[in-house]
């Protein structure tokens, strides 16, 4: 029985929904492909290795794009593939307008673009404007130039404090641990100035008070726009500009609020001059037509501040980290969803939703714990409490089905469609996240969520590459989670993703509305109406009774273990613990 034939069956239309609704967000009729887009993050190092060196490459992406097209996504976002010493997996760029030979060539990029376009997918690339690599020619020139020179002025060099300049210029700390300052040796061999790096010492921060920096990035934008990209995900978009005088900051290195240090006051984030930069970039994108976009990776709080980055004359979208960090806490989820939609509707910007990326423990692992994952998500080791993988994958399916029912855009991280867990058993010698080295192993870092993907179970390295071993070891489970195994099963995680993405588009949920359905918003459940689709999540330990007489559209449990599309949910049918359903609801025409 096809969904269509049941979707509007008399039974499904027989009984209107009762119970109070709390409207939050109206349907979105503003033009713009990105406003409801599903964008899939490709992390090139770990996607697919075609030349057999153990590291993913652009040709590997091109080879597997048809598999992504099966997900019916709107765009792919590529993490950096530019020339880089790879000290921070490419987020340390030494040439913004060239492809690192590790990943291929500009010709390989153009071939990948052509294939994506053929398949009807757009391509977004990562832009890393806050800092470059210490091997970038501009920084190399700054090292050999004298203090006060134009070359130094492209970066944030300062004299040290103390009688001999032996102390850092201020107390700022790196995201990756340790001081955010490194002292150089001047060309004459004398101890020299210090330079700022909010991340690794191999990632010197640009000085965005310098006109030369502005000019360089306007050149970079045009270079990739000329090559056909549909836009940019802007790395650390809340940083770039620093408060004059670089005042002391005793708060968190990532600028999130902590006791006595509200994020709004962080002198290295959220500075007013930032928005002039993005307004200028928006003007440049507009020269290429209405459909090139900027997406802000702006990790700011409180959440309504996110609206400062997304305006009709600034950025188009922003990442929603508060939603990612809300996990399966239904009260936090409701608060974040309501606040996101309300704040962003006020500036006519779409919300976005995300559960995983290359910087956080995968949600299939996070949800394998009943409380918080160990180490507050900063990597998991073999000696930590271990996640329940099956529980994590099942709850991740429920979380993803709930997320994809929301109006707005959605970001998927490569491998989440396979329900992949984090890699936990990674030898210290193979860990590459600079966080691990800078903290002497106290923080494990992010390698666990960056394990090379499994494509074909029967092949070496589960089909990731046929040559050298992958740059990080694949867990045993990756063979049975491989894409080809899951594509052959209608009850796999991958098949669920395909079903829900197809129906999300068919029901146009991304453009939809949202009202909370209060009767099913409890301490252990959350329910909203998006158009005529009721999305219901049960996080309680007990089954939840479904509303009577509804046609079930999608369930996070495999068909043989639960419901399948087209089933009529009868009065009191159970929705199990850690499950989500989409139900087709007939709403009485209250307008009469
Ligand atoms: O991450 C930025 C960053 O680390 C924080 O803003 C992050 O969002 C926060 O800690 C919550 O996870 C970006 C890249 O995504 C990351 O891979 C790079 O290492 C980093 O910038 C430096 O370029
Ligand atoms: Ca390779």
Coordinates of C-alpha atoms and ligand atoms in Angstrom, one line a residue:
X1 CA 0.0 0.0 0.0
X2 CA 1.7 3.2 -1.1
X3 CA 1.9 6.2 1.2
X4 CA 0.1 8.3 -1.3
X5 CA -2.9 6.0 -1.5
X6 CA -3.2 6.1 2.3
X7 CA -2.1 9.6 2.8
X8 CA -5.5 11.1 2.2
X9 CA -7.7 8.0 2.9
X10 CA -11.1 8.7 4.3
X11 CA -10.0 7.1 7.6
X12 CA -7.1 9.5 8.0
X13 CA -9.4 12.4 7.4
X14 CA -12.2 11.1 9.6
X15 CA -11.2 12.5 13.0
X16 CA -9.8 16.0 13.5
X17 CA -7.0 16.5 16.0
X18 CA -8.3 17.7 19.3
X19 CA -6.3 19.3 22.1
X20 CA -4.6 22.8 22.5
X21 CA -2.0 24.0 20.0
X22 CA 0.6 26.7 20.7
X23 CA 1.6 28.3 17.4
X24 CA 5.2 29.3 17.1
X25 CA 6.2 29.6 13.4
X26 CA 4.2 30.2 10.2
X27 CA 4.8 28.5 6.9
X28 CA 7.7 30.0 5.0
X29 CA 6.9 31.5 1.6
X30 CA 10.1 33.6 1.2
X31 CA 12.1 32.5 -1.9
X32 CA 15.5 30.9 -1.4
X33 CA 16.6 27.2 -1.9
X34 CA 18.6 27.3 1.3
X35 CA 15.7 28.1 3.6
X36 CA 14.5 24.5 3.7
X37 CA 17.6 22.8 2.3
X38 CA 19.2 19.5 3.6
X39 CA 22.9 20.0 3.4
X40 CA 25.3 17.1 3.8
X41 CA 28.7 17.7 5.3
X42 CA 31.5 15.9 3.5
X43 CA 34.8 15.7 5.5
X44 CA 37.1 14.9 2.6
X45 CA 39.9 13.3 4.6
X46 CA 37.5 10.5 5.7
X47 CA 35.0 10.3 2.9
X48 CA 36.5 8.0 0.2
X49 CA 40.2 7.3 -0.8
X50 CA 40.5 6.7 -4.5
X51 CA 44.3 6.9 -4.9
X52 CA 45.0 4.5 -2.1
X53 CA 47.1 6.7 0.2
X54 CA 44.8 6.1 3.2
X55 CA 43.3 9.6 3.1
X56 CA 40.1 10.6 1.4
X57 CA 40.3 12.7 -1.8
X58 CA 38.2 14.8 -4.2
X59 CA 38.2 12.0 -6.8
X60 CA 36.7 9.7 -4.1
X61 CA 34.0 12.3 -3.5
X62 CA 33.2 12.4 -7.2
X63 CA 33.0 8.6 -7.3
X64 CA 30.5 8.4 -4.5
X65 CA 28.3 11.5 -5.2
X66 CA 25.6 9.2 -6.9
X67 CA 25.2 7.5 -3.5
X68 CA 24.6 10.9 -1.9
X69 CA 22.1 11.8 -4.6
X70 CA 20.1 8.8 -3.4
X71 CA 19.5 10.7 -0.2
X72 CA 17.7 13.5 -2.1
X73 CA 19.9 16.2 -0.4
X74 CA 20.0 19.7 -1.8
X75 CA 23.8 20.4 -1.3
X76 CA 27.0 19.1 0.0
X77 CA 29.3 21.2 2.2
X78 CA 33.0 20.3 1.9
X79 CA 35.3 20.8 4.8
X80 CA 38.7 22.2 3.7
X81 CA 40.6 20.6 0.9
X82 CA 43.0 23.6 0.3
X83 CA 46.8 23.5 0.5
X84 CA 47.6 22.9 4.2
X85 CA 50.2 21.2 6.4
X86 CA 47.2 19.4 7.9
X87 CA 48.0 20.4 11.5
X88 CA 44.2 20.9 12.1
X89 CA 42.9 18.6 9.4
X90 CA 43.0 21.4 6.8
X91 CA 41.6 24.2 9.0
X92 CA 45.1 25.6 8.8
X93 CA 45.2 26.9 5.2
X94 CA 48.4 27.8 3.4
X95 CA 46.8 28.6 0.0
X96 CA 43.1 29.5 -0.1
X97 CA 42.9 29.2 -3.9
X98 CA 44.5 25.8 -4.5
X99 CA 43.7 22.2 -3.8
X100 CA 46.2 20.3 -1.6
X101 CA 47.9 17.5 -3.6
X102 CA 46.7 15.2 -0.8
X103 CA 43.1 15.7 -2.1
X104 CA 44.0 16.2 -5.8
X105 CA 44.0 19.2 -8.0
X106 CA 41.8 22.1 -9.1
X107 CA 40.9 19.9 -12.1
X108 CA 39.6 17.3 -9.6
X109 CA 37.6 20.0 -7.9
X110 CA 36.0 21.0 -11.2
X111 CA 35.2 17.4 -12.0
X112 CA 33.5 17.0 -8.7
X113 CA 31.5 20.2 -9.2
X114 CA 30.4 19.0 -12.7
X115 CA 29.3 15.6 -11.2
X116 CA 27.4 17.3 -8.3
X117 CA 25.7 19.6 -10.8
X118 CA 24.8 16.7 -13.0
X119 CA 23.2 15.0 -10.0
X120 CA 21.2 18.2 -9.1
X121 CA 23.3 19.0 -6.0
X122 CA 24.8 22.3 -5.1
X123 CA 28.3 22.6 -3.5
X124 CA 29.2 24.8 -0.5
X125 CA 32.8 25.1 0.5
X126 CA 34.4 25.9 3.9
X127 CA 36.0 29.4 4.3
X128 CA 38.5 29.8 7.1
X129 CA 39.0 33.6 7.5
X130 CA 39.9 33.8 11.2
X131 CA 43.4 32.3 10.8
X132 CA 45.6 30.7 8.3
X133 CA 48.5 28.2 8.5
X134 CA 51.8 29.3 9.9
X135 CA 53.2 28.0 6.5
X136 CA 51.0 30.5 4.6
X137 CA 53.4 32.8 2.6
X138 CA 51.8 35.9 4.3
X139 CA 52.8 34.6 7.7
X140 CA 56.2 33.5 6.6
X141 CA 56.7 37.1 5.3
X142 CA 55.5 38.5 8.6
X143 CA 58.1 36.4 10.5
X144 CA 61.0 37.8 8.5
X145 CA 59.7 41.4 8.5
X146 CA 60.4 43.8 11.3
X147 CA 57.9 44.7 14.1
X148 CA 55.5 47.3 12.9
X149 CA 55.8 46.3 9.2
X150 CA 52.8 46.0 6.9
X151 CA 53.6 42.2 6.7
X152 CA 53.3 41.9 10.5
X153 CA 50.1 44.1 10.4
X154 CA 48.3 41.3 8.6
X155 CA 48.4 39.3 11.9
X156 CA 48.1 40.1 15.6
X157 CA 51.7 40.6 16.8
X158 CA 52.3 42.2 20.1
X159 CA 55.3 42.8 22.4
X160 CA 55.3 40.5 25.5
X161 CA 54.8 41.8 29.0
X162 CA 57.5 41.6 31.7
X163 CA 60.9 43.1 31.9
X164 CA 62.1 41.3 28.8
X165 CA 58.8 40.7 27.0
X166 CA 58.8 37.2 28.3
X167 CA 55.1 37.1 29.3
X168 CA 52.2 36.8 26.8
X169 CA 50.6 40.1 25.9
X170 CA 47.3 39.0 27.7
X171 CA 45.7 36.0 29.4
X172 CA 43.7 34.7 26.4
X173 CA 43.6 30.9 26.1
X174 CA 43.5 28.6 23.0
X175 CA 40.4 26.5 22.2
X176 CA 42.8 23.6 22.1
X177 CA 44.4 24.2 25.4
X178 CA 47.3 26.4 26.6
X179 CA 48.0 30.0 25.9
X180 CA 46.6 31.7 22.7
X181 CA 50.0 33.3 22.2
X182 CA 53.3 32.0 20.9
X183 CA 56.6 34.0 21.0
X184 CA 58.8 34.1 17.8
X185 CA 62.5 34.5 17.4
X186 CA 63.2 37.7 15.5
X187 CA 65.3 37.5 12.3
X188 CA 68.4 38.6 14.3
X189 CA 67.9 35.6 16.7
X190 CA 66.7 37.7 19.6
X191 CA 63.5 36.6 21.4
X192 CA 60.7 38.5 19.6
X193 CA 57.1 39.5 19.6
X194 CA 54.2 37.2 20.3
X195 CA 51.4 36.3 17.8
X196 CA 47.8 35.4 18.6
X197 CA 46.2 32.1 17.7
X198 CA 42.8 31.3 19.1
X199 CA 43.4 27.7 18.1
X200 CA 46.7 25.9 17.5
X201 CA 50.1 27.7 17.3
X202 CA 50.2 26.7 13.7
X203 CA 47.1 28.8 13.1
X204 CA 48.0 32.5 13.5
X205 CA 44.9 34.8 13.6
X206 CA 44.6 37.4 10.9
X207 CA 44.3 41.1 11.9
X208 CA 40.9 42.1 10.5
X209 CA 41.8 45.7 11.1
X210 CA 44.1 45.4 8.1
X211 CA 42.8 46.4 4.7
X212 CA 45.1 43.8 3.1
X213 CA 43.2 41.0 4.9
X214 CA 39.9 42.3 3.7
X215 CA 41.2 42.4 0.1
X216 CA 42.7 38.9 0.3
X217 CA 39.4 37.3 1.4
X218 CA 37.3 39.2 -1.2
X219 CA 39.7 37.7 -3.8
X220 CA 39.2 34.2 -2.3
X221 CA 35.4 34.6 -2.3
X222 CA 35.4 35.5 -6.0
X223 CA 37.9 32.7 -6.9
X224 CA 35.5 30.0 -5.7
X225 CA 32.3 31.8 -6.8
X226 CA 33.9 31.9 -10.3
X227 CA 34.3 28.1 -10.1
X228 CA 30.6 27.7 -9.4
X229 CA 30.3 27.1 -5.7
X230 CA 26.8 27.9 -4.3
X231 CA 28.3 29.5 -1.2
X232 CA 30.5 29.2 1.9
X233 CA 30.3 27.8 5.4
X234 CA 32.2 30.5 7.4
X235 CA 34.5 29.0 10.0
X236 CA 34.4 30.6 13.5
X237 CA 32.2 33.4 12.0
X238 CA 31.9 34.9 15.4
X239 CA 35.6 35.6 15.7
X240 CA 37.8 37.5 13.2
X241 CA 37.5 41.0 14.8
X242 CA 39.0 41.5 18.3
X243 CA 38.1 44.2 20.8
X244 CA 40.5 47.2 20.7
X245 CA 43.4 46.9 23.1
X246 CA 42.9 43.1 23.4
X247 CA 41.5 43.3 27.0
X248 CA 42.0 40.5 29.4
X249 CA 39.3 37.7 29.4
X250 CA 38.9 35.2 32.2
X251 CA 36.0 33.4 30.5
X252 CA 35.9 30.3 28.3
X253 CA 38.3 30.1 25.4
X254 CA 35.4 29.3 23.0
X255 CA 33.5 32.4 24.2
X256 CA 30.6 30.4 25.6
X257 CA 29.1 32.0 28.7
X258 CA 30.4 30.9 32.1
X259 CA 29.9 32.2 35.7
X260 CA 30.7 35.9 35.7
X261 CA 31.8 35.8 32.0
X262 CA 28.8 36.2 29.7
X263 CA 29.7 35.2 26.1
X264 CA 28.5 38.6 25.0
X265 CA 31.5 40.2 26.7
X266 CA 34.1 38.0 25.1
X267 CA 36.6 40.4 23.5
X268 CA 37.6 38.0 20.7
X269 CA 34.1 37.2 19.6
X270 CA 30.9 38.9 18.3
X271 CA 32.5 42.3 17.8
X272 CA 30.3 44.9 16.0
X273 CA 32.7 45.4 13.1
X274 CA 32.2 41.8 12.1
X275 CA 28.9 42.6 10.5
X276 CA 30.4 45.2 8.1
X277 CA 32.6 42.4 6.8
X278 CA 29.6 40.1 6.2
X279 CA 27.6 42.9 4.6
X280 CA 30.4 43.4 2.1
X281 CA 30.7 39.7 1.4
X282 CA 26.9 39.5 0.9
X283 CA 27.2 42.3 -1.7
X284 CA 29.9 40.3 -3.5
X285 CA 27.8 37.1 -3.5
X286 CA 24.8 39.1 -4.8
X287 CA 26.9 39.9 -7.9
X288 CA 26.6 36.2 -8.8
X289 CA 22.8 36.1 -8.4
X290 CA 20.3 35.4 -5.6
X291 CA 21.3 31.8 -4.8
X292 CA 24.9 31.9 -3.5
X293 CA 24.8 31.7 0.3
X294 CA 26.8 32.3 3.5
X295 CA 26.4 30.0 6.5
X296 CA 27.8 31.2 9.8
X297 CA 29.5 28.9 12.2
X298 CA 28.8 31.3 15.0
X299 CA 29.0 29.5 18.4
X300 CA 27.4 32.3 20.4
X301 CA 25.0 32.5 23.3
X302 CA 22.4 33.4 24.3
X303 CA 20.7 31.9 21.2
X304 CA 18.9 35.1 20.0
X305 CA 22.3 36.6 19.4
X306 CA 22.6 34.2 16.4
X307 CA 20.1 36.5 14.6
X308 CA 22.8 39.2 14.5
X309 CA 24.6 37.1 11.8
X310 CA 21.6 36.3 9.6
X311 CA 19.9 39.3 7.9
X312 CA 18.7 40.0 4.4
X313 CA 22.0 42.0 3.9
X314 CA 24.3 39.6 5.8
X315 CA 24.5 35.8 6.1
X316 CA 21.7 33.5 4.9
X317 CA 21.9 30.8 7.6
X318 CA 23.7 30.0 10.9
X319 CA 24.5 26.7 12.6
X320 CA 22.3 25.9 15.5
X321 CA 24.7 24.5 18.1
X322 CA 22.2 25.0 21.0
X323 CA 19.9 22.4 19.2
X324 CA 22.9 20.0 18.9
X325 CA 23.6 20.4 22.5
X326 CA 20.0 20.0 23.6
X327 CA 20.3 16.3 22.9
X328 CA 17.1 14.4 23.8
X329 CA 16.2 16.7 26.7
X330 CA 12.6 17.5 25.6
X331 CA 12.4 20.7 27.7
X332 CA 15.7 22.0 26.3
X333 CA 14.7 20.9 22.8
X334 CA 11.3 22.8 23.1
X335 CA 13.0 25.9 24.4
X336 CA 15.7 25.9 21.7
X337 CA 13.3 25.2 18.9
X338 CA 10.9 28.0 20.1
X339 CA 13.6 30.5 20.6
X340 CA 15.4 29.7 17.3
X341 CA 12.2 30.0 15.3
X342 CA 11.1 33.2 17.1
X343 CA 14.4 34.9 17.0
X344 CA 15.1 34.1 13.3
X345 CA 11.6 34.7 12.1
X346 CA 12.0 38.3 13.5
X347 CA 14.8 38.9 11.0
X348 CA 13.2 36.8 8.2
X349 CA 15.9 34.2 8.4
X350 CA 15.4 30.4 8.3
X351 CA 16.4 28.3 11.3
X352 CA 18.7 25.3 10.8
X353 CA 19.1 22.1 12.7
X354 CA 22.0 19.8 13.2
X355 CA 22.9 16.9 15.5
X356 CA 26.5 16.0 14.4
X357 CA 29.5 17.4 12.7
X358 CA 33.3 16.8 12.5
X359 CA 33.9 18.6 15.9
X360 CA 31.6 16.7 18.3
X361 CA 31.0 13.1 19.3
X362 CA 28.5 11.5 16.9
X363 CA 25.0 11.5 18.1
X364 CA 24.7 7.8 17.6
X365 CA 27.3 7.6 20.4
X366 CA 26.2 10.5 22.6
X367 CA 22.7 8.9 22.8
X368 CA 24.2 5.5 23.8
X369 CA 24.5 6.9 27.3
X370 CA 21.5 7.6 29.6
X371 CA 23.2 10.7 30.9
X372 CA 25.9 12.9 29.3
X373 CA 28.7 11.2 27.3
X374 CA 32.0 11.1 29.3
X375 CA 34.4 14.0 29.1
X376 CA 31.5 16.3 28.1
X377 CA 31.8 15.1 24.5
X378 CA 35.5 15.8 24.1
X379 CA 36.3 12.4 22.8
X380 CA 35.8 9.0 24.4
X381 CA 38.6 6.5 25.4
X382 CA 38.6 2.7 25.9
X383 CA 38.9 3.3 29.7
X384 CA 35.8 5.6 29.8
X385 CA 32.3 4.2 30.4
X386 CA 31.4 2.6 27.0
X387 CA 28.2 3.5 25.0
X388 CA 25.4 1.1 24.3
X389 CA 25.8 1.1 20.5
X390 CA 22.4 -0.4 19.7
X391 CA 20.6 2.0 22.0
X392 CA 22.6 4.9 20.6
X393 CA 21.7 4.1 17.1
X394 CA 18.0 3.6 17.8
X395 CA 17.8 6.9 19.7
X396 CA 19.8 8.6 17.0
X397 CA 17.2 7.4 14.5
X398 CA 14.4 8.9 16.7
X399 CA 16.4 12.2 17.1
X400 CA 17.0 12.5 13.3
X401 CA 13.4 11.7 12.4
X402 CA 12.3 14.4 14.9
X403 CA 14.8 16.9 13.5
X404 CA 13.9 16.3 9.9
X405 CA 10.3 17.0 10.7
X406 CA 11.2 20.6 11.8
X407 CA 10.7 23.6 9.5
X408 CA 13.9 25.2 8.2
X409 CA 17.2 23.8 6.9
X410 CA 19.0 20.7 8.2
X411 CA 22.7 19.7 8.2
X412 CA 23.7 16.0 8.1
X413 CA 27.2 14.9 8.9
X414 CA 28.7 12.2 6.7
X415 CA 28.0 8.7 8.1
X416 CA 25.1 9.7 10.3
X417 CA 22.8 8.2 7.7
X418 CA 24.6 4.9 8.4
X419 CA 24.2 5.3 12.2
X420 CA 28.0 5.2 12.6
X421 CA 29.4 5.4 16.1
X422 CA 32.5 7.3 17.2
X423 CA 35.8 5.4 17.0
X424 CA 36.9 4.9 20.6
X425 CA 39.9 2.5 20.3
X426 CA 42.4 4.9 18.6
X427 CA 46.1 4.5 19.4
X428 CA 47.6 7.7 20.8
X429 CA 50.1 7.6 18.0
X430 CA 47.3 7.9 15.4
X431 CA 45.4 10.8 17.1
X432 CA 45.8 13.9 15.0
X433 CA 43.6 16.5 16.7
X434 CA 46.0 19.2 18.0
X435 CA 43.8 19.3 21.2
X436 CA 45.3 15.9 22.2
X437 CA 48.9 17.0 21.9
X438 CA 48.3 20.4 23.4
X439 CA 46.7 19.0 26.5
X440 CA 49.1 16.1 26.9
X441 CA 46.3 13.7 26.3
X442 CA 44.0 15.1 29.0
X443 CA 41.5 15.9 26.2
X444 CA 41.2 13.2 23.5
X445 CA 39.9 15.6 20.9
X446 CA 37.8 14.9 17.8
X447 CA 39.4 12.1 15.9
X448 CA 36.6 9.7 17.1
X449 CA 34.0 11.4 14.9
X450 CA 36.3 11.5 11.9
X451 CA 36.8 7.8 11.2
X452 CA 36.9 6.9 7.4
X453 CA 33.5 5.8 6.1
X454 CA 32.5 2.2 5.3
X455 CA 31.2 1.8 1.7
X456 CA 31.4 -1.9 0.8
X457 CA 31.6 -4.6 3.5
X458 CA 33.5 -7.2 1.4
X459 CA 36.3 -4.9 0.4
X460 CA 39.5 -3.9 2.1
X461 CA 39.0 -1.1 4.7
X462 CA 35.2 -1.6 4.2
X463 CA 35.6 0.0 0.7
X464 CA 37.1 3.3 2.0
X465 CA 40.2 2.7 0.0
X466 CA 42.1 -0.2 -1.5
X467 CA 45.6 0.9 -0.7
X468 CA 47.2 1.9 2.6
X469 CA 45.2 1.6 5.8
X470 CA 42.9 4.5 6.5
X471 CA 44.5 7.3 8.5
X472 CA 42.3 6.3 11.5
X473 CA 41.4 2.7 12.3
X474 CA 37.8 1.7 11.6
X475 CA 35.9 -0.1 14.4
X476 CA 34.8 -3.7 13.9
X477 CA 31.2 -2.6 13.5
X478 CA 31.9 -0.5 10.4
X479 CA 31.9 -3.6 8.1
X480 CA 28.3 -4.6 9.1
X481 CA 27.3 -0.9 8.9
X482 CA 28.8 -0.4 5.5
X483 CA 26.6 1.4 2.9
X484 CA 26.1 -1.6 0.6
X485 CA 24.9 -3.8 3.5
X486 CA 22.4 -1.2 4.6
X487 CA 21.3 -0.3 1.1
X488 CA 20.1 -3.9 0.7
X489 CA 17.9 -3.8 3.8
X490 CA 14.6 -1.9 4.1
X491 CA 14.9 -1.8 7.8
X492 CA 18.4 -0.2 7.9
X493 CA 19.3 3.2 9.3
X494 CA 20.2 4.2 5.7
X495 CA 16.8 3.1 4.4
X496 CA 15.1 5.1 7.2
X497 CA 17.1 8.2 6.2
X498 CA 16.1 7.7 2.5
X499 CA 12.4 7.3 3.4
X500 CA 12.3 10.3 5.7
X501 CA 14.2 12.6 3.4
X502 CA 12.0 11.7 0.5
X503 CA 8.8 12.3 2.5
X504 CA 10.2 15.5 4.1
X505 CA 10.6 16.9 0.6
X506 CA 7.2 15.6 -0.6
X507 CA 5.4 17.1 2.4
X508 CA 7.6 20.3 2.1
X509 CA 8.2 20.1 5.8
X510 CA 11.2 22.4 5.5
X511 CA 8.9 25.2 4.4
X512 CA 6.3 24.2 7.0
X513 CA 4.9 25.7 10.2
X514 CA 5.2 24.7 13.8
X515 CA 2.7 24.5 16.6
X516 CA 3.3 22.6 19.8
X517 CA 0.6 19.9 20.4
X518 CA 0.4 20.4 24.2
X519 CA -1.5 17.2 25.0
X520 CA 1.7 15.3 24.0
X521 CA 4.3 17.8 25.3
X522 CA 5.2 16.3 28.7
X523 CA 8.3 15.6 30.8
X524 CA 9.0 12.6 28.6
X525 CA 7.5 13.5 25.2
X526 CA 7.5 16.3 22.7
X527 CA 5.0 16.8 19.8
X528 CA 4.5 19.5 17.2
X529 CA 2.3 20.0 14.2
X530 CA 4.0 20.9 11.0
X531 CA 1.2 21.6 8.6
X532 CA -0.9 18.5 8.8
X533 CA 2.0 16.2 10.1
X534 CA 2.2 15.5 13.7
X535 CA 5.8 14.8 14.8
X536 CA 6.0 12.9 18.1
X537 CA 9.0 11.9 20.2
X538 CA 8.8 9.6 23.2
X539 CA 11.9 9.7 25.5
X540 CA 10.1 8.1 28.4
X541 CA 10.9 4.6 29.7
X542 CA 7.2 3.6 29.1
X543 CA 5.3 3.4 25.8
X544 CA 3.2 6.4 24.9
X545 CA -0.3 6.0 23.5
X546 CA -0.7 7.4 20.0
X547 CA -3.6 9.6 19.1
X548 CA -6.4 7.5 17.5
X549 CA -7.1 7.1 13.8
X550 CA -4.0 8.6 12.4
X551 CA -2.2 7.4 9.3
X552 CA 1.4 6.8 10.2
X553 CA 3.9 8.2 7.8
X554 CA 7.3 7.3 9.3
X555 CA 8.6 5.6 12.3
X556 CA 12.1 5.5 13.7
X557 CA 11.8 1.8 14.4
X558 CA 12.4 -0.7 11.6
X559 CA 9.2 -1.8 10.0
X560 CA 9.4 -5.4 11.3
X561 CA 9.9 -4.1 14.8
X562 CA 7.4 -1.3 14.8
X563 CA 5.2 0.5 12.3
X564 CA 5.7 1.1 8.6
X565 CA 4.4 3.9 6.3
X566 CA 0.7 3.5 5.6
X567 CA -0.2 1.8 8.8
X568 CA -3.2 3.2 10.5
X569 CA -2.4 4.0 14.1
X570 CA -5.3 2.8 16.2
X571 CA -6.4 4.4 19.4
X572 CA -3.8 3.7 22.1
X573 CA -1.3 2.0 19.8
X574 CA 2.0 2.3 21.7
X575 CA 5.0 4.4 20.7
X576 CA 7.9 2.8 22.4
X577 CA 10.6 4.4 24.5
X578 CA 13.2 6.4 22.4
X579 CA 11.0 6.4 19.3
X580 CA 9.6 9.0 17.0
X581 CA 6.7 8.9 14.5
X582 CA 5.3 11.3 11.9
X583 CA 1.5 11.0 11.8
X584 CA -0.7 12.5 9.1
X585 CA -3.4 14.5 10.9
X586 CA -6.6 16.0 9.5
X587 CA -7.1 19.5 11.0
X588 CA -10.6 20.9 11.1
X589 CA -10.9 23.9 8.9
X590 CA -11.1 26.3 11.8
X591 CA -11.2 29.2 9.4
X592 CA -14.7 27.8 8.4
Ligands
LIG1 O1 35.5 25.1 14.9 C1 35.2 26.3 15.7 C2 35.2 25.9 17.2 O2 36.0 25.1 17.6 C3 34.1 26.3 18.0 O3 33.5 27.5 17.5 C4 33.2 25.1 18.1 O4 32.1 25.4 17.2 C5 32.8 25.0 19.5 O5 33.9 24.6 20.2 C6 31.7 23.9 19.7 O6 32.2 22.7 19.1 C7 36.0 25.4 13.6 C8 36.1 24.1 12.9 O7 34.8 23.4 12.8 C9 37.1 23.2 13.6 O8 37.2 21.9 13.0 C10 38.5 23.9 13.6 O9 39.4 23.1 14.4 C11 38.3 25.3 14.2 O10 37.2 26.0 13.7 C12 39.6 26.1 13.8 O11 39.5 26.4 12.5
LIG2 CA1 43.6 9.5 -1.1

